[in-house]
Coordinates of N, CA, C and O in Angstrom, one line a residue:
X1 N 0.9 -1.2 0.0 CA 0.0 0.0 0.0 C 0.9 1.2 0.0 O 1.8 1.4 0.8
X2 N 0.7 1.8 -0.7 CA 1.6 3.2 -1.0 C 0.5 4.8 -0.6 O -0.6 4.9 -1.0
X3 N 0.9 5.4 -0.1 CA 0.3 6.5 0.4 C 1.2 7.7 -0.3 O 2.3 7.6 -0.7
X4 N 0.1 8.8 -0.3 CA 1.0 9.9 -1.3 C -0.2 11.3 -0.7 O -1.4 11.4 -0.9
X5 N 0.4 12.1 -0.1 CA -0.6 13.1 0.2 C -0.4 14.4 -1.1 O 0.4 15.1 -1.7
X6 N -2.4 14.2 -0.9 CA -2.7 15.7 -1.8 C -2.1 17.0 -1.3 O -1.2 17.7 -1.7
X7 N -3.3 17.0 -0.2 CA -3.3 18.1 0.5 C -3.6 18.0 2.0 O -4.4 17.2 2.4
X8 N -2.8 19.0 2.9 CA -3.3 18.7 4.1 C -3.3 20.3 4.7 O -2.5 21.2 4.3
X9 N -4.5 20.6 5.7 CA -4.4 22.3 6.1 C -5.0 22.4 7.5 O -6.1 22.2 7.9
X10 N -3.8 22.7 8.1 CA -5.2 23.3 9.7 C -5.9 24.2 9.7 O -5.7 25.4 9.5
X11 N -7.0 23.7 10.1 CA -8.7 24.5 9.9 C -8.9 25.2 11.3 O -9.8 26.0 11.4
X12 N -7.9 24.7 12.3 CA -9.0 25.6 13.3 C -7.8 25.5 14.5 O -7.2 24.4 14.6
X13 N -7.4 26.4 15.2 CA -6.3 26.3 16.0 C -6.9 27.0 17.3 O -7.2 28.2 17.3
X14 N -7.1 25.9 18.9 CA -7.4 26.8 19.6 C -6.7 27.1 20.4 O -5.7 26.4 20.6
X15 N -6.9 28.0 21.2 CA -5.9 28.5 22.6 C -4.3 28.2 22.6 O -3.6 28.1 23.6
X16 N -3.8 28.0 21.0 CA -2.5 27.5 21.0 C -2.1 26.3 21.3 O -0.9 25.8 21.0
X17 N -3.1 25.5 22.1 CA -2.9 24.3 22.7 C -3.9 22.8 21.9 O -4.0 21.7 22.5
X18 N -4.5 23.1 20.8 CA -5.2 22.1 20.3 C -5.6 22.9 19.0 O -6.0 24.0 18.7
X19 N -5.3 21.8 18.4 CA -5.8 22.3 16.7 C -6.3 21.3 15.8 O -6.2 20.2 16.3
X20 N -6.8 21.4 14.7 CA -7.6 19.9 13.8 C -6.7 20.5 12.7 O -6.2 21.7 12.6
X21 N -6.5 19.5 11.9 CA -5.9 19.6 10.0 C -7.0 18.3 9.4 O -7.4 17.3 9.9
X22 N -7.2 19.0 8.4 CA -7.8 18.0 7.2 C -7.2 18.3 6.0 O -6.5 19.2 5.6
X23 N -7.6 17.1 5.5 CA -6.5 16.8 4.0 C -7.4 15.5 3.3 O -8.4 14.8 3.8
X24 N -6.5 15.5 1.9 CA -7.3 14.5 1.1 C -5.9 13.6 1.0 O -4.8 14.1 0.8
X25 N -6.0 12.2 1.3 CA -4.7 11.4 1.2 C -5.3 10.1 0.0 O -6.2 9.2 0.0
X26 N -4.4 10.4 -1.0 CA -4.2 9.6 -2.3 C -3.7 8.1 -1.4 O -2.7 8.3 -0.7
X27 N -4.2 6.9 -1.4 CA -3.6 5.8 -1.5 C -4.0 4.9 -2.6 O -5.1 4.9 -3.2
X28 N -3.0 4.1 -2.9 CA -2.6 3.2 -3.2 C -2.0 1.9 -3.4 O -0.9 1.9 -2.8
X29 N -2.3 0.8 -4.1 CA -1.9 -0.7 -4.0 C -2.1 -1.8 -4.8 O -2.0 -1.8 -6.0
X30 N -2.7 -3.0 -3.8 CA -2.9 -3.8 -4.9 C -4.2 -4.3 -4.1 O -4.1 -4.1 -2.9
X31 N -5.3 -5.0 -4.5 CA -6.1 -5.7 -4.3 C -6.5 -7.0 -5.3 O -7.0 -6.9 -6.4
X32 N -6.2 -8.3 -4.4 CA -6.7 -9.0 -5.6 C -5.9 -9.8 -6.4 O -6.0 -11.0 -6.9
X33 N -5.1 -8.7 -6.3 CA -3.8 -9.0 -7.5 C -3.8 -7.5 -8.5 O -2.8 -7.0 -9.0
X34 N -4.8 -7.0 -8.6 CA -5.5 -5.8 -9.3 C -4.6 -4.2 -8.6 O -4.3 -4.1 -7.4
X35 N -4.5 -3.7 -9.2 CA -3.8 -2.4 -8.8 C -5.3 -1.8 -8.2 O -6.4 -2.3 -8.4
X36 N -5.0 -0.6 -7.3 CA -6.0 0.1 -6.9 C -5.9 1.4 -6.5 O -5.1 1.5 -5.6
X37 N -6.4 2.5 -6.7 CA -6.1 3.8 -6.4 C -7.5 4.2 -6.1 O -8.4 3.8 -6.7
X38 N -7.6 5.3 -4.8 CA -8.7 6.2 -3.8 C -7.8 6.9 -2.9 O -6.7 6.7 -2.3
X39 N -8.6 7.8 -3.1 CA -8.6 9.0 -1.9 C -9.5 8.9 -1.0 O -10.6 8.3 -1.1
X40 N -8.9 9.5 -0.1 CA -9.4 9.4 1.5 C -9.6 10.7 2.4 O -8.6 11.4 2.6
X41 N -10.8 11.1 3.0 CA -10.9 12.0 3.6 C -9.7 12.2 4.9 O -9.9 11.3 5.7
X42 N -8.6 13.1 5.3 CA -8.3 12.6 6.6 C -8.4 13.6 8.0 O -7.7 14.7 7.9
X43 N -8.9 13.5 9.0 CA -9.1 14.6 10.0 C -8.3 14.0 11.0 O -8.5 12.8 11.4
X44 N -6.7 15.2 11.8 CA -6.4 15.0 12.4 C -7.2 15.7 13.6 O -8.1 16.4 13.4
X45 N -6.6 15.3 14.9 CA -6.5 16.2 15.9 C -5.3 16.1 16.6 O -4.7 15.1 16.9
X46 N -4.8 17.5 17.0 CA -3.3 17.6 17.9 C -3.9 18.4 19.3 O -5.0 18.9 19.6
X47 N -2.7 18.1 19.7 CA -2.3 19.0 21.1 C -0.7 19.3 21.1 O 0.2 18.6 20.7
X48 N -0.7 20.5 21.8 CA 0.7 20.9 21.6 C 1.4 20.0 23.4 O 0.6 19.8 24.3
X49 N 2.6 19.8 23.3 CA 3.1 19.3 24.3 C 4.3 19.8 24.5 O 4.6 20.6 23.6
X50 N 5.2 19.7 25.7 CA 6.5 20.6 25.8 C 7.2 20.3 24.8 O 8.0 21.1 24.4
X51 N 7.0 18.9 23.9 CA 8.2 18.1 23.3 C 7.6 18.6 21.5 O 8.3 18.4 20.5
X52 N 6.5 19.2 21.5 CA 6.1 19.6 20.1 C 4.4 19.0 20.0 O 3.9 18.4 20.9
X53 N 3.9 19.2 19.3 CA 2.6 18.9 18.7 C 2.3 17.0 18.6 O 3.1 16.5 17.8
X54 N 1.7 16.4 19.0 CA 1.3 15.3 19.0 C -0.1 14.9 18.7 O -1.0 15.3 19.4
X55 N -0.4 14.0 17.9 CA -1.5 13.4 16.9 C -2.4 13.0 18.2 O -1.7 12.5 19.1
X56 N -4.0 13.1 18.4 CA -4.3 12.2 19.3 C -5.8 12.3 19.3 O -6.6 12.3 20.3
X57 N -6.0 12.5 18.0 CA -7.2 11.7 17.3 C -6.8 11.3 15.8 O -5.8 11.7 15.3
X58 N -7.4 10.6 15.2 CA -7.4 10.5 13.7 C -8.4 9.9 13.2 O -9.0 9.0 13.9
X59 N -8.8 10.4 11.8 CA -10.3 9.8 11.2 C -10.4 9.6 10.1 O -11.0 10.5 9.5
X60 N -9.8 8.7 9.3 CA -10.5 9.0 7.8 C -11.5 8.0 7.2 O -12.0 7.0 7.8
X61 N -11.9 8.7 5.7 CA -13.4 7.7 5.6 C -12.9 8.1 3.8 O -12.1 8.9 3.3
X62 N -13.9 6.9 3.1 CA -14.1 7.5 1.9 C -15.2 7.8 1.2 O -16.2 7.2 1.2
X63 N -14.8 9.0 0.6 CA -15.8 10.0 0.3 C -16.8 9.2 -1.1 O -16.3 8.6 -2.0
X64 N -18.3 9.2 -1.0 CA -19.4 8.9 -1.7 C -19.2 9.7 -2.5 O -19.1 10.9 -2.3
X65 N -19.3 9.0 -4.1 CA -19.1 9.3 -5.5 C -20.7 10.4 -5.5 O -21.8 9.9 -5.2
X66 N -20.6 11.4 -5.7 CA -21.6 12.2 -6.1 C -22.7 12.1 -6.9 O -23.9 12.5 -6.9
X67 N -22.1 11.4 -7.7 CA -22.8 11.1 -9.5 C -23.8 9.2 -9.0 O -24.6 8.5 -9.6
X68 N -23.4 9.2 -7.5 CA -24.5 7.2 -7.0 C -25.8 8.1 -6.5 O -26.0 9.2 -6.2
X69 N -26.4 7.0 -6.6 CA -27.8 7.8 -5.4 C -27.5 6.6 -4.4 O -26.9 5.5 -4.7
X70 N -28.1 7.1 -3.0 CA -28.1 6.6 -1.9 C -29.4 5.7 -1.9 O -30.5 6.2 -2.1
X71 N -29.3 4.6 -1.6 CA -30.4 4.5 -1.0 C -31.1 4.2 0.5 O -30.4 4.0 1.5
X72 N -32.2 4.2 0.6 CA -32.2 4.0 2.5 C -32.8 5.1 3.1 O -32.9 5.1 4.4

Protein backbone atom coordinates (compact mmCIF):
# COMPACT_ATOMS: atom_id res chain seq x y z
CA UNK A 1 0.00 0.00 0.00
CA UNK A 2 1.61 3.22 -0.97
CA UNK A 3 0.27 6.50 0.37
CA UNK A 4 1.03 9.91 -1.26
CA UNK A 5 -0.60 13.12 0.21
CA UNK A 6 -2.66 15.69 -1.76
CA UNK A 7 -3.29 18.11 0.54
CA UNK A 8 -3.25 18.68 4.15
CA UNK A 9 -4.42 22.28 6.12
CA UNK A 10 -5.17 23.31 9.65
CA UNK A 11 -8.67 24.46 9.93
CA UNK A 12 -9.02 25.62 13.31
CA UNK A 13 -6.33 26.32 15.98
CA UNK A 14 -7.42 26.75 19.59
CA UNK A 15 -5.88 28.51 22.55
CA UNK A 16 -2.54 27.47 21.00
CA UNK A 17 -2.85 24.31 22.70
CA UNK A 18 -5.18 22.14 20.30
CA UNK A 19 -5.76 22.31 16.66
CA UNK A 20 -7.59 19.88 13.75
CA UNK A 21 -5.93 19.58 10.01
CA UNK A 22 -7.85 18.01 7.24
CA UNK A 23 -6.53 16.78 4.01
CA UNK A 24 -7.31 14.53 1.09
CA UNK A 25 -4.71 11.37 1.17
CA UNK A 26 -4.21 9.61 -2.29
CA UNK A 27 -3.64 5.82 -1.50
CA UNK A 28 -2.58 3.21 -3.23
CA UNK A 29 -1.89 -0.68 -3.98
CA UNK A 30 -2.94 -3.77 -4.90
CA UNK A 31 -6.07 -5.74 -4.29
CA UNK A 32 -6.68 -9.02 -5.60
CA UNK A 33 -3.75 -8.95 -7.55
CA UNK A 34 -5.51 -5.79 -9.29
CA UNK A 35 -3.85 -2.36 -8.84
CA UNK A 36 -6.05 0.09 -6.90
CA UNK A 37 -6.07 3.80 -6.41
CA UNK A 38 -8.66 6.22 -3.75
CA UNK A 39 -8.63 9.01 -1.90
CA UNK A 40 -9.38 9.44 1.52
CA UNK A 41 -10.91 11.98 3.59
CA UNK A 42 -8.32 12.55 6.58
CA UNK A 43 -9.08 14.61 10.01
CA UNK A 44 -6.39 14.99 12.35
CA UNK A 45 -6.48 16.20 15.93
CA UNK A 46 -3.34 17.64 17.92
CA UNK A 47 -2.34 19.00 21.06
CA UNK A 48 0.71 20.87 21.57
CA UNK A 49 3.11 19.31 24.27
CA UNK A 50 6.49 20.62 25.76
CA UNK A 51 8.24 18.07 23.28
CA UNK A 52 6.11 19.63 20.13
CA UNK A 53 2.56 18.94 18.71
CA UNK A 54 1.31 15.33 18.96
CA UNK A 55 -1.54 13.39 16.94
CA UNK A 56 -4.26 12.20 19.34
CA UNK A 57 -7.18 11.71 17.27
CA UNK A 58 -7.44 10.51 13.67
CA UNK A 59 -10.34 9.81 11.23
CA UNK A 60 -10.52 8.98 7.76
CA UNK A 61 -13.41 7.68 5.55
CA UNK A 62 -14.05 7.50 1.93
CA UNK A 63 -15.78 9.98 0.30
CA UNK A 64 -19.40 8.91 -1.71
CA UNK A 65 -19.08 9.33 -5.48
CA UNK A 66 -21.58 12.24 -6.09
CA UNK A 67 -22.75 11.09 -9.52
CA UNK A 68 -24.46 7.23 -7.04
CA UNK A 69 -27.77 7.75 -5.42
CA UNK A 70 -28.14 6.58 -1.92
CA UNK A 71 -30.40 4.51 -0.98
CA UNK A 72 -32.25 3.99 2.49
Amino acid sequence: MAWRNREVRVARAFRSRLAFATGLLDCGGTEGGRPVEYTLRLTLGLTRTPDGWRIVQEHSSEPMPFDEKVEG
